[in-house]
């Protein structure tokens, strides 16, 4: 059986609690059929360097934990085959724009929680019924399809790291914040109106700060319609009638 090619992984290493400065460390592995960057990282940690830090949970592209910058592109390690790269040298960096925990591990959870609190990313029901046994209000299937399409976001942070505005302005909510708020703007069960959304997103930290460079759209591993929803919220907070949501 023919051996696979040797793949070199140049990995960012820095533990803020121990190290004085970051460095790049190279590791080599023999490529196996179907090898992903995630599989390679686990193999490196098991066989070469147990101190290597990176995140994972599901290994199937549905948790978003293993997001990192691979050869300059924010993406999921578990969905990136090493065989897709003609050059067998891969550079792995942590996602920019987030608090670094160590090496390739960043604290996306802290960012997402603060974003949810800032934008009130939860349903504001029109009917304030405290009865926990009440039947959930129904919505039409067409509306449900639009709403739950946006619920596919795995909060991986790729769109945040690929956003030039976010890198320049720390207070910018990013595509993930605007898309998640759009999910509630589309939901007929939510009591908020255009004026409420304007006070949250109608500024340079919201929809009017987006430069439409498509970084979010290009890097989203779930292929979510970021720019479509940003445009929708932009029209909404500007008071432009929307006939077809």
Coordinates of N, CA and C in Angstrom, one line a residue:
X1 N 0.8 -1.2 0.0 CA 0.0 0.0 0.0 C 0.9 1.2 0.0
X2 N 0.6 2.2 -0.9 CA 1.4 3.4 -1.0 C 1.2 4.3 0.2
X3 N 2.3 4.9 0.6 CA 2.2 5.8 1.7 C 1.7 7.1 1.3
X4 N 1.1 7.8 2.2 CA 0.5 9.1 1.9 C 1.7 10.2 2.0
X5 N 1.4 11.3 1.4 CA 2.4 12.4 1.4 C 2.6 12.9 2.9
X6 N 3.7 13.6 3.1 CA 4.0 14.2 4.4 C 3.4 15.6 4.4
X7 N 2.6 15.9 5.4 CA 2.0 17.2 5.5 C 2.6 17.9 6.7
X8 N 3.0 19.2 6.5 CA 3.6 20.0 7.5 C 2.5 21.0 8.0
X9 N 2.4 21.0 9.3 CA 1.4 21.9 10.0 C 2.2 23.0 10.8
X10 N 2.1 24.2 10.3 CA 2.8 25.3 11.1 C 1.7 25.9 12.0
X11 N 1.9 25.7 13.3 CA 0.8 26.0 14.2 C 1.2 27.1 15.2
X12 N 0.3 28.1 15.3 CA 0.5 29.2 16.3 C 0.5 28.6 17.7
X13 N 1.5 29.0 18.5 CA 1.6 28.5 19.9 C 1.8 29.7 20.8
X14 N 0.9 29.8 21.7 CA 1.0 30.9 22.8 C 0.0 30.6 23.9
X15 N 0.5 30.5 25.1 CA -0.3 30.3 26.3 C -0.1 31.6 27.1
X16 N -1.2 32.5 27.1 CA -1.0 33.8 27.8 C -0.6 33.6 29.3
X17 N -0.9 32.5 29.9 CA -0.6 32.3 31.3 C 0.9 31.8 31.6
X18 N 1.5 31.4 30.5 CA 2.9 30.9 30.6 C 3.9 31.5 29.8
X19 N 3.6 31.8 28.5 CA 4.6 32.2 27.5 C 4.7 33.8 27.5
X20 N 6.0 34.2 27.1 CA 6.3 35.6 27.0 C 5.8 36.1 25.7
X21 N 6.0 35.3 24.6 CA 5.6 35.8 23.3 C 5.2 34.6 22.4
X22 N 4.4 34.8 21.4 CA 3.9 33.7 20.5 C 5.0 33.2 19.6
X23 N 4.8 32.0 19.1 CA 5.8 31.4 18.2 C 5.0 30.5 17.3
X24 N 5.6 30.1 16.2 CA 5.1 29.1 15.2 C 5.9 27.9 15.4
X25 N 5.2 26.7 15.6 CA 5.9 25.4 15.7 C 5.4 24.5 14.6
X26 N 6.3 23.8 14.0 CA 6.0 22.9 12.8 C 5.9 21.5 13.3
X27 N 4.9 20.8 12.8 CA 4.7 19.3 13.0 C 4.5 18.7 11.7
X28 N 4.9 17.4 11.6 CA 4.7 16.7 10.3 C 4.0 15.4 10.6
X29 N 3.1 15.1 9.6 CA 2.3 13.8 9.7 C 2.2 13.2 8.3
X30 N 2.1 11.9 8.3 CA 1.8 11.2 7.1 C 0.3 11.3 6.8
X31 N -0.1 11.8 5.6 CA -1.5 12.0 5.3 C -2.2 10.7 5.1
X32 N -3.4 10.6 5.7 CA -4.2 9.4 5.6 C -5.4 9.7 4.8
X33 N -6.0 8.7 4.1 CA -7.3 9.0 3.3 C -8.4 9.6 4.2
X34 N -9.0 10.7 3.7 CA -10.0 11.3 4.5 C -9.6 12.1 5.7
X35 N -8.3 12.3 5.8 CA -7.8 13.1 7.0 C -8.3 14.5 6.9
X36 N -8.9 15.0 8.0 CA -9.2 16.4 8.2 C -8.2 17.1 9.1
X37 N -8.2 18.4 9.1 CA -7.3 19.1 10.0 C -7.6 18.8 11.4
X38 N -8.9 18.6 11.7 CA -9.2 18.1 13.1 C -8.6 16.8 13.5
X39 N -8.7 15.8 12.6 CA -8.0 14.5 12.8 C -6.5 14.7 13.0
X40 N -5.9 15.5 12.2 CA -4.5 15.7 12.2 C -4.1 16.3 13.6
X41 N -4.9 17.3 14.0 CA -4.6 18.0 15.3 C -4.6 17.0 16.5
X42 N -5.6 16.1 16.5 CA -5.8 15.1 17.5 C -4.6 14.1 17.5
X43 N -4.2 13.8 16.3 CA -3.0 12.9 16.1 C -1.7 13.6 16.6
X44 N -1.6 14.8 16.3 CA -0.4 15.6 16.8 C -0.4 15.6 18.3
X45 N -1.6 15.9 18.9 CA -1.6 16.0 20.3 C -1.4 14.7 21.0
X46 N -1.9 13.6 20.4 CA -1.7 12.3 21.0 C -0.3 11.7 20.8
X47 N 0.3 12.0 19.7 CA 1.6 11.4 19.4 C 2.8 12.3 19.5
X48 N 2.6 13.6 19.5 CA 3.8 14.5 19.4 C 3.8 15.6 20.5
X49 N 2.7 16.2 20.8 CA 2.7 17.3 21.7 C 1.4 17.4 22.5
X50 N 1.3 16.8 23.7 CA 0.1 16.8 24.4 C -0.3 18.2 25.0
X51 N 0.6 19.2 24.8 CA 0.3 20.5 25.4 C -0.5 21.4 24.4
X52 N -0.7 20.9 23.1 CA -1.3 21.6 22.1 C -2.8 21.9 22.5
X53 N -3.2 23.2 22.4 CA -4.6 23.5 22.8 C -5.4 23.9 21.5
X54 N -6.6 23.2 21.4 CA -7.6 23.6 20.4 C -8.9 23.0 20.9
X55 N -10.0 23.5 20.3 CA -11.3 23.1 20.8 C -12.0 22.2 19.8
X56 N -12.9 21.3 20.3 CA -13.8 20.5 19.5 C -14.8 19.9 20.4
X57 N -16.0 19.6 19.8 CA -17.0 18.9 20.6 C -17.7 17.8 19.7
X58 N -18.3 18.3 18.6 CA -19.1 17.3 17.8 C -18.4 16.6 16.7
X59 N -17.3 17.2 16.2 CA -16.6 16.6 15.1 C -17.4 16.4 13.8
X60 N -18.5 17.1 13.7 CA -19.4 16.9 12.5 C -19.9 18.2 11.9
X61 N -19.2 19.3 12.3 CA -19.6 20.6 11.7 C -20.9 21.2 12.2
X62 N -21.4 20.8 13.4 CA -22.6 21.3 13.9 C -22.5 22.0 15.3
X63 N -21.3 22.1 15.8 CA -21.1 22.8 17.1 C -20.3 24.1 16.9
X64 N -19.4 24.2 15.9 CA -18.7 25.4 15.6 C -17.4 25.5 16.5
X65 N -17.2 24.6 17.4 CA -16.1 24.7 18.3 C -14.7 24.8 17.7
X66 N -14.5 24.0 16.6 CA -13.1 23.8 16.1 C -12.8 24.9 15.0
X67 N -13.5 26.0 15.0 CA -13.2 27.1 14.1 C -11.8 27.6 14.3
X68 N -11.0 27.9 13.2 CA -9.7 28.4 13.3 C -9.4 29.0 11.9
X69 N -8.2 29.7 11.8 CA -7.8 30.2 10.5 C -6.8 29.2 9.9
X70 N -7.3 28.6 8.7 CA -6.5 27.6 8.0 C -6.0 28.2 6.7
X71 N -4.7 28.4 6.6 CA -4.1 29.0 5.4 C -4.8 30.4 5.1
X72 N -5.0 31.2 6.1 CA -5.6 32.5 6.0 C -7.1 32.6 5.9
X73 N -7.8 31.4 6.0 CA -9.3 31.5 5.8 C -9.9 30.9 7.1
X74 N -10.8 31.7 7.8 CA -11.5 31.2 8.9 C -12.5 30.1 8.5
X75 N -12.4 28.9 9.1 CA -13.2 27.8 8.7 C -13.2 26.8 9.9
X76 N -13.9 25.6 9.7 CA -14.0 24.6 10.7 C -13.0 23.5 10.3
X77 N -12.2 23.2 11.3 CA -11.1 22.1 11.1 C -11.7 20.8 10.8
X78 N -12.9 20.5 11.4 CA -13.5 19.1 11.2 C -14.1 19.0 9.8
X79 N -14.2 20.1 9.1 CA -14.8 20.0 7.7 C -13.8 20.3 6.6
X80 N -12.5 20.4 7.0 CA -11.5 20.8 6.1 C -10.5 19.6 5.9
X81 N -10.6 19.0 4.7 CA -9.7 17.9 4.3 C -8.3 18.4 4.0
X82 N -7.3 17.7 4.5 CA -6.0 18.1 4.2 C -5.7 17.9 2.7
X83 N -6.4 17.0 2.0 CA -6.1 16.7 0.6 C -6.6 17.8 -0.3
X84 N -7.4 18.7 0.2 CA -7.8 19.8 -0.7 C -6.7 20.8 -1.0
X85 N -5.6 20.8 -0.2 CA -4.5 21.7 -0.4 C -3.4 21.1 -1.2
X86 N -3.1 21.7 -2.4 CA -2.1 21.2 -3.2 C -0.7 21.2 -2.6
X87 N -0.5 22.3 -1.9 CA 0.7 22.5 -1.1 C 0.6 21.8 0.2
X88 N 1.4 20.8 0.6 CA 1.3 20.1 1.8 C 1.8 20.9 3.0
X89 N 1.7 22.2 3.0 CA 2.1 23.0 4.2 C 0.9 23.8 4.6
X90 N 0.4 23.6 5.8 CA -0.8 24.2 6.3 C -0.4 25.1 7.5
X91 N -0.8 26.4 7.5 CA -0.6 27.3 8.6 C -1.9 27.5 9.3
X92 N -1.8 27.2 10.6 CA -3.0 27.2 11.5 C -2.9 28.3 12.5
X93 N -3.9 29.2 12.6 CA -3.9 30.4 13.5 C -5.2 30.4 14.2
X94 N -5.2 31.0 15.4 CA -6.5 31.2 16.1 C -7.4 32.3 15.5
X95 N -8.7 32.2 15.7 CA -9.6 33.2 15.1 C -9.2 34.6 15.7
X96 N -9.0 35.6 14.9 CA -8.8 37.0 15.4 C -10.2 37.5 15.9
X97 N -10.1 38.5 16.8 CA -11.3 39.1 17.2 C -11.9 38.6 18.5
X98 N -11.3 37.5 19.0 CA -11.8 36.9 20.2 C -10.7 36.8 21.3
X99 N -11.1 36.6 22.5 CA -10.1 36.5 23.6 C -9.4 35.1 23.4
X100 N -8.0 35.2 23.4 CA -7.2 34.0 23.2 C -7.1 33.2 24.5
X101 N -7.5 31.9 24.5 CA -7.3 31.0 25.7 C -5.9 30.4 25.6
X102 N -5.5 29.9 24.4 CA -4.2 29.3 24.3 C -4.1 28.7 23.0
X103 N -3.0 28.9 22.2 CA -2.7 28.3 20.9 C -3.9 28.6 20.0
X104 N -4.7 27.5 19.6 CA -5.7 27.7 18.6 C -7.1 27.8 19.3
X105 N -7.1 27.9 20.6 CA -8.4 28.0 21.3 C -8.7 29.4 21.7
X106 N -9.9 29.9 21.3 CA -10.4 31.2 21.6 C -11.8 31.1 22.3
X107 N -12.1 32.2 23.0 CA -13.3 32.2 23.8 C -14.5 32.8 23.0
X108 N -15.0 32.1 22.1 CA -16.2 32.5 21.3 C -17.4 32.6 22.2
X109 N -17.5 31.7 23.2 CA -18.7 31.7 24.1 C -18.9 33.0 24.8
X110 N -17.8 33.6 25.3 CA -18.0 34.9 26.0 C -18.5 36.0 25.1
X111 N -18.0 36.0 23.9 CA -18.4 37.0 22.9 C -19.9 36.8 22.6
X112 N -20.3 35.6 22.3 CA -21.7 35.3 21.9 C -22.7 35.6 23.1
X113 N -22.3 35.4 24.3 CA -23.1 35.7 25.4 C -23.3 37.2 25.6
X114 N -22.2 37.9 25.5 CA -22.3 39.4 25.6 C -23.1 39.9 24.5
X115 N -23.0 39.4 23.3 CA -23.8 39.8 22.2 C -25.3 39.5 22.4
X116 N -25.6 38.4 22.9 CA -27.0 38.0 23.2 C -27.6 39.0 24.2
X117 N -26.8 39.3 25.2 CA -27.4 40.3 26.3 C -27.5 41.7 25.7
X118 N -26.6 42.1 24.9 CA -26.6 43.4 24.3 C -27.7 43.6 23.3
X119 N -28.0 42.6 22.5 CA -29.0 42.8 21.5 C -30.4 42.1 21.9
X120 N -30.4 41.6 23.1 CA -31.6 40.9 23.6 C -32.1 39.8 22.6
X121 N -31.2 38.9 22.3 CA -31.4 37.9 21.3 C -32.3 36.7 21.9
X122 N -33.5 37.1 22.2 CA -34.5 36.1 22.7 C -35.9 36.6 22.3
X123 N -36.8 35.8 22.2 CA -38.2 36.1 21.8 C -38.9 37.0 22.9
X124 N -39.4 38.2 22.4 CA -40.2 39.1 23.2 C -41.7 38.8 22.8
X125 N -42.3 37.9 23.5 CA -43.7 37.5 23.1 C -44.7 38.6 23.2
X126 N -45.6 38.6 22.2 CA -46.7 39.6 22.2 C -47.7 39.3 23.3
X127 N -47.8 38.0 23.6 CA -48.8 37.6 24.7 C -47.9 37.2 25.9
X128 N -47.9 38.1 26.9 CA -47.2 37.8 28.1 C -47.9 36.9 29.0
X129 N -47.9 35.6 28.6 CA -48.6 34.6 29.3 C -47.6 33.8 30.2
X130 N -47.7 33.8 31.5 CA -46.8 33.1 32.4 C -47.1 31.7 32.6
X131 N -48.1 31.2 31.9 CA -48.5 29.8 32.0 C -47.6 28.9 31.3
X132 N -46.8 28.2 32.0 CA -45.7 27.3 31.3 C -46.4 26.1 30.6
X133 N -47.7 25.9 30.9 CA -48.3 24.7 30.3 C -49.1 25.2 29.0
X134 N -49.1 26.4 28.7 CA -49.8 26.9 27.5 C -49.2 26.4 26.3
X135 N -50.0 26.1 25.2 CA -49.5 25.6 24.0 C -48.8 26.8 23.2
X136 N -47.6 26.4 22.7 CA -46.8 27.4 21.9 C -47.6 28.0 20.8
X137 N -47.5 29.3 20.6 CA -48.2 30.0 19.5 C -47.7 29.4 18.1
X138 N -48.6 29.1 17.3 CA -48.3 28.5 16.0 C -47.9 29.6 15.0
X139 N -47.1 29.3 14.0 CA -46.8 30.2 12.9 C -46.9 29.4 11.6
X140 N -47.1 30.1 10.5 CA -47.3 29.4 9.2 C -46.0 28.7 8.8
X141 N -46.1 27.6 8.1 CA -44.9 26.9 7.7 C -43.9 27.7 6.9
X142 N -44.4 28.6 6.0 CA -43.4 29.4 5.3 C -42.6 30.3 6.2
X143 N -43.3 30.9 7.2 CA -42.6 31.7 8.1 C -41.6 30.9 9.0
X144 N -42.0 29.8 9.4 CA -41.2 28.9 10.2 C -39.9 28.5 9.4
X145 N -40.1 28.3 8.1 CA -38.9 27.9 7.3 C -37.9 29.1 7.3
X146 N -38.3 30.3 7.2 CA -37.4 31.5 7.1 C -36.8 31.7 8.5
X147 N -37.6 31.5 9.6 CA -37.0 31.7 10.9 C -36.0 30.7 11.3
X148 N -36.3 29.4 11.1 CA -35.5 28.3 11.5 C -34.3 28.1 10.6
X149 N -34.3 28.7 9.4 CA -33.1 28.7 8.5 C -32.0 29.4 9.2
X150 N -32.4 30.6 9.9 CA -31.4 31.4 10.5 C -30.9 30.8 11.8
X151 N -31.7 29.9 12.4 CA -31.4 29.2 13.6 C -30.3 28.2 13.4
X152 N -29.9 27.9 12.2 CA -28.8 27.0 11.9 C -27.4 27.5 12.2
X153 N -27.3 28.7 12.6 CA -26.0 29.3 13.0 C -25.4 28.5 14.1
X154 N -24.2 28.1 14.0 CA -23.5 27.3 15.1 C -22.6 28.2 15.9
X155 N -22.6 29.5 15.7 CA -21.8 30.5 16.5 C -20.4 30.1 16.5
X156 N -19.8 29.7 15.3 CA -18.4 29.4 15.2 C -17.5 30.6 15.3
X157 N -18.0 31.7 14.9 CA -17.2 33.0 14.9 C -16.4 33.2 13.6
X158 N -16.6 32.4 12.6 CA -15.9 32.6 11.3 C -16.2 33.9 10.7
X159 N -17.5 34.3 10.7 CA -18.0 35.5 10.1 C -17.4 36.7 10.9
X160 N -17.2 36.6 12.2 CA -16.7 37.7 13.0 C -15.2 37.9 12.6
X161 N -14.5 36.8 12.5 CA -13.0 36.9 12.2 C -12.8 37.4 10.8
X162 N -13.7 37.1 9.9 CA -13.5 37.5 8.5 C -14.1 38.9 8.2
X163 N -14.6 39.6 9.2 CA -15.2 40.9 9.0 C -14.2 42.1 9.2
X164 N -13.9 42.8 8.2 CA -13.0 43.9 8.3 C -13.5 45.0 9.3
X165 N -14.8 45.3 9.2 CA -15.3 46.3 10.1 C -15.1 45.9 11.6
X166 N -15.4 44.6 11.9 CA -15.2 44.1 13.3 C -13.8 44.2 13.7
X167 N -12.9 44.0 12.9 CA -11.5 44.1 13.3 C -11.0 45.5 13.5
X168 N -11.7 46.5 12.9 CA -11.4 47.9 13.1 C -12.2 48.5 14.2
X169 N -13.4 48.0 14.4 CA -14.3 48.6 15.5 C -14.8 47.5 16.4
X170 N -14.2 47.5 17.6 CA -14.5 46.4 18.5 C -16.0 46.3 18.9
X171 N -16.7 47.5 18.9 CA -18.1 47.5 19.3 C -19.0 47.1 18.2
X172 N -18.6 46.9 17.0 CA -19.4 46.4 15.9 C -20.0 45.1 16.2
X173 N -21.3 44.9 16.0 CA -22.0 43.7 16.4 C -21.7 42.5 15.4
X174 N -21.3 42.8 14.2 CA -20.9 41.8 13.3 C -22.2 41.1 12.6
X175 N -21.9 40.3 11.6 CA -22.9 39.7 10.8 C -23.7 38.7 11.7
X176 N -23.1 38.1 12.6 CA -23.8 37.1 13.5 C -24.8 37.8 14.3
X177 N -24.5 39.0 14.8 CA -25.5 39.7 15.7 C -26.7 40.2 14.9
X178 N -26.4 40.7 13.7 CA -27.5 41.2 12.8 C -28.4 40.1 12.3
X179 N -27.7 39.0 12.0 CA -28.5 37.8 11.5 C -29.4 37.2 12.6
X180 N -28.8 37.1 13.8 CA -29.6 36.6 14.9 C -30.8 37.5 15.3
X181 N -30.6 38.8 15.2 CA -31.7 39.7 15.5 C -32.7 39.7 14.3
X182 N -32.3 39.5 13.1 CA -33.2 39.4 12.0 C -34.1 38.2 12.2
X183 N -33.6 37.1 12.8 CA -34.4 36.0 13.1 C -35.6 36.3 13.9
X184 N -35.5 37.3 14.8 CA -36.7 37.7 15.6 C -37.5 38.7 14.9
X185 N -36.9 39.5 14.1 CA -37.6 40.5 13.3 C -38.6 39.8 12.3
X186 N -38.1 38.6 11.8 CA -39.0 37.8 10.9 C -40.1 37.0 11.6
X187 N -40.0 36.9 12.9 CA -40.9 36.1 13.7 C -42.1 36.9 14.1
X188 N -43.3 36.5 13.6 CA -44.5 37.2 13.9 C -44.9 37.2 15.4
X189 N -44.3 36.3 16.2 CA -44.6 36.1 17.6 C -43.9 37.2 18.4
X190 N -42.9 37.8 17.8 CA -42.0 38.8 18.6 C -42.7 40.2 18.6
X191 N -42.8 40.8 19.8 CA -43.5 42.1 19.9 C -42.7 43.3 19.5
X192 N -41.5 43.2 19.2 CA -40.7 44.4 18.8 C -41.0 44.9 17.4
X193 N -41.0 46.2 17.3 CA -41.3 46.8 16.0 C -40.0 47.4 15.4
X194 N -40.2 48.1 14.2 CA -39.0 48.6 13.5 C -38.3 49.7 14.4
X195 N -39.0 50.4 15.2 CA -38.4 51.4 16.0 C -37.5 50.8 17.1
X196 N -38.0 49.7 17.6 CA -37.2 48.9 18.6 C -35.8 48.4 18.0
X197 N -35.9 47.9 16.8 CA -34.7 47.4 16.1 C -33.8 48.5 15.7
X198 N -34.4 49.7 15.4 CA -33.6 50.9 15.0 C -32.7 51.3 16.2
X199 N -33.2 51.3 17.4 CA -32.5 51.7 18.5 C -31.3 50.7 18.9
X200 N -31.4 49.5 18.4 CA -30.4 48.5 18.6 C -29.3 48.5 17.5
X201 N -29.8 48.6 16.2 CA -28.9 48.4 15.1 C -28.8 49.6 14.2
X202 N -29.5 50.6 14.4 CA -29.5 51.8 13.5 C -28.4 52.7 13.7
X203 N -27.1 52.2 13.7 CA -26.0 53.1 13.9 C -24.7 52.4 13.2
X204 N -23.6 53.0 13.4 CA -22.3 52.5 12.8 C -21.9 51.2 13.5
X205 N -22.4 50.9 14.7 CA -22.1 49.6 15.3 C -23.0 48.5 14.8
X206 N -24.0 48.9 14.0 CA -25.0 48.0 13.5 C -25.0 47.9 12.0
X207 N -26.2 48.0 11.4 CA -26.3 47.8 9.9 C -25.6 48.8 9.1
X208 N -25.5 50.0 9.6 CA -24.9 51.1 8.8 C -23.3 51.1 8.9
X209 N -22.8 50.2 9.7 CA -21.3 50.1 9.8 C -20.8 49.0 8.8
X210 N -21.7 48.2 8.3 CA -21.3 47.1 7.4 C -20.8 47.7 6.1
X211 N -19.6 47.2 5.7 CA -19.0 47.7 4.4 C -19.3 46.8 3.2
X212 N -20.1 45.7 3.5 CA -20.5 44.8 2.4 C -19.3 44.2 1.7
X213 N -18.3 43.8 2.4 CA -17.2 43.2 1.8 C -17.3 41.6 1.6
X214 N -18.4 41.1 2.1 CA -18.8 39.7 1.9 C -17.9 38.7 2.7
X215 N -17.1 39.1 3.6 CA -16.3 38.2 4.3 C -17.1 37.2 5.1
X216 N -18.2 37.7 5.7 CA -19.1 36.8 6.5 C -19.7 35.8 5.6
X217 N -20.2 36.2 4.4 CA -20.9 35.3 3.5 C -19.9 34.3 2.9
X218 N -18.7 34.7 2.7 CA -17.7 33.8 2.0 C -17.2 32.7 3.0
X219 N -17.2 33.0 4.3 CA -16.6 32.1 5.2 C -17.5 31.3 6.1
X220 N -18.8 31.5 6.0 CA -19.8 30.8 6.8 C -19.8 29.4 6.4
X221 N -19.5 28.5 7.4 CA -19.5 27.0 7.0 C -20.9 26.5 6.8
X222 N -21.9 27.2 7.3 CA -23.3 26.7 7.1 C -24.0 27.4 5.9
X223 N -23.3 28.2 5.2 CA -23.8 28.9 4.0 C -25.1 29.7 4.3
X224 N -25.0 30.4 5.4 CA -26.2 31.2 5.8 C -26.2 32.6 5.0
X225 N -27.4 33.1 4.8 CA -27.6 34.3 4.0 C -27.3 35.6 4.8
X226 N -26.1 35.8 5.2 CA -25.7 37.0 6.0 C -26.1 38.3 5.3
X227 N -25.6 38.5 4.1 CA -25.8 39.7 3.4 C -27.3 40.0 3.1
X228 N -28.0 39.0 2.9 CA -29.5 39.1 2.6 C -30.2 39.6 3.9
X229 N -29.8 39.1 5.0 CA -30.4 39.5 6.3 C -29.9 40.9 6.7
X230 N -28.7 41.2 6.5 CA -28.2 42.5 6.8 C -28.9 43.6 6.0
X231 N -29.1 43.3 4.7 CA -29.9 44.2 3.8 C -31.3 44.3 4.3
X232 N -31.9 43.2 4.7 CA -33.3 43.2 5.3 C -33.4 44.1 6.5
X233 N -32.5 44.0 7.4 CA -32.5 44.8 8.7 C -32.2 46.2 8.3
X234 N -31.3 46.5 7.4 CA -31.0 47.9 7.0 C -32.2 48.6 6.4
X235 N -33.0 47.9 5.6 CA -34.3 48.5 5.1 C -35.3 48.7 6.2
X236 N -35.3 47.7 7.1 CA -36.3 47.7 8.2 C -36.0 48.9 9.1
X237 N -34.8 49.1 9.6 CA -34.5 50.2 10.5 C -34.5 51.6 9.8
X238 N -34.4 51.6 8.5 CA -34.5 52.9 7.7 C -35.9 53.3 7.4
X239 N -36.9 52.4 7.8 CA -38.3 52.7 7.6 C -38.7 52.5 6.1
X240 N -38.0 51.6 5.4 CA -38.4 51.4 4.0 C -39.4 50.2 4.0
X241 N -40.6 50.4 3.4 CA -41.6 49.3 3.4 C -41.0 48.0 2.8
X242 N -41.3 46.9 3.5 CA -40.9 45.6 3.0 C -42.1 44.8 2.7
X243 N -42.3 44.5 1.5 CA -43.5 43.8 1.1 C -43.4 42.3 1.1
X244 N -42.1 41.9 0.9 CA -41.9 40.4 0.9 C -40.7 40.1 1.8
X245 N -41.0 39.7 3.1 CA -40.0 39.4 4.0 C -39.3 38.0 3.7

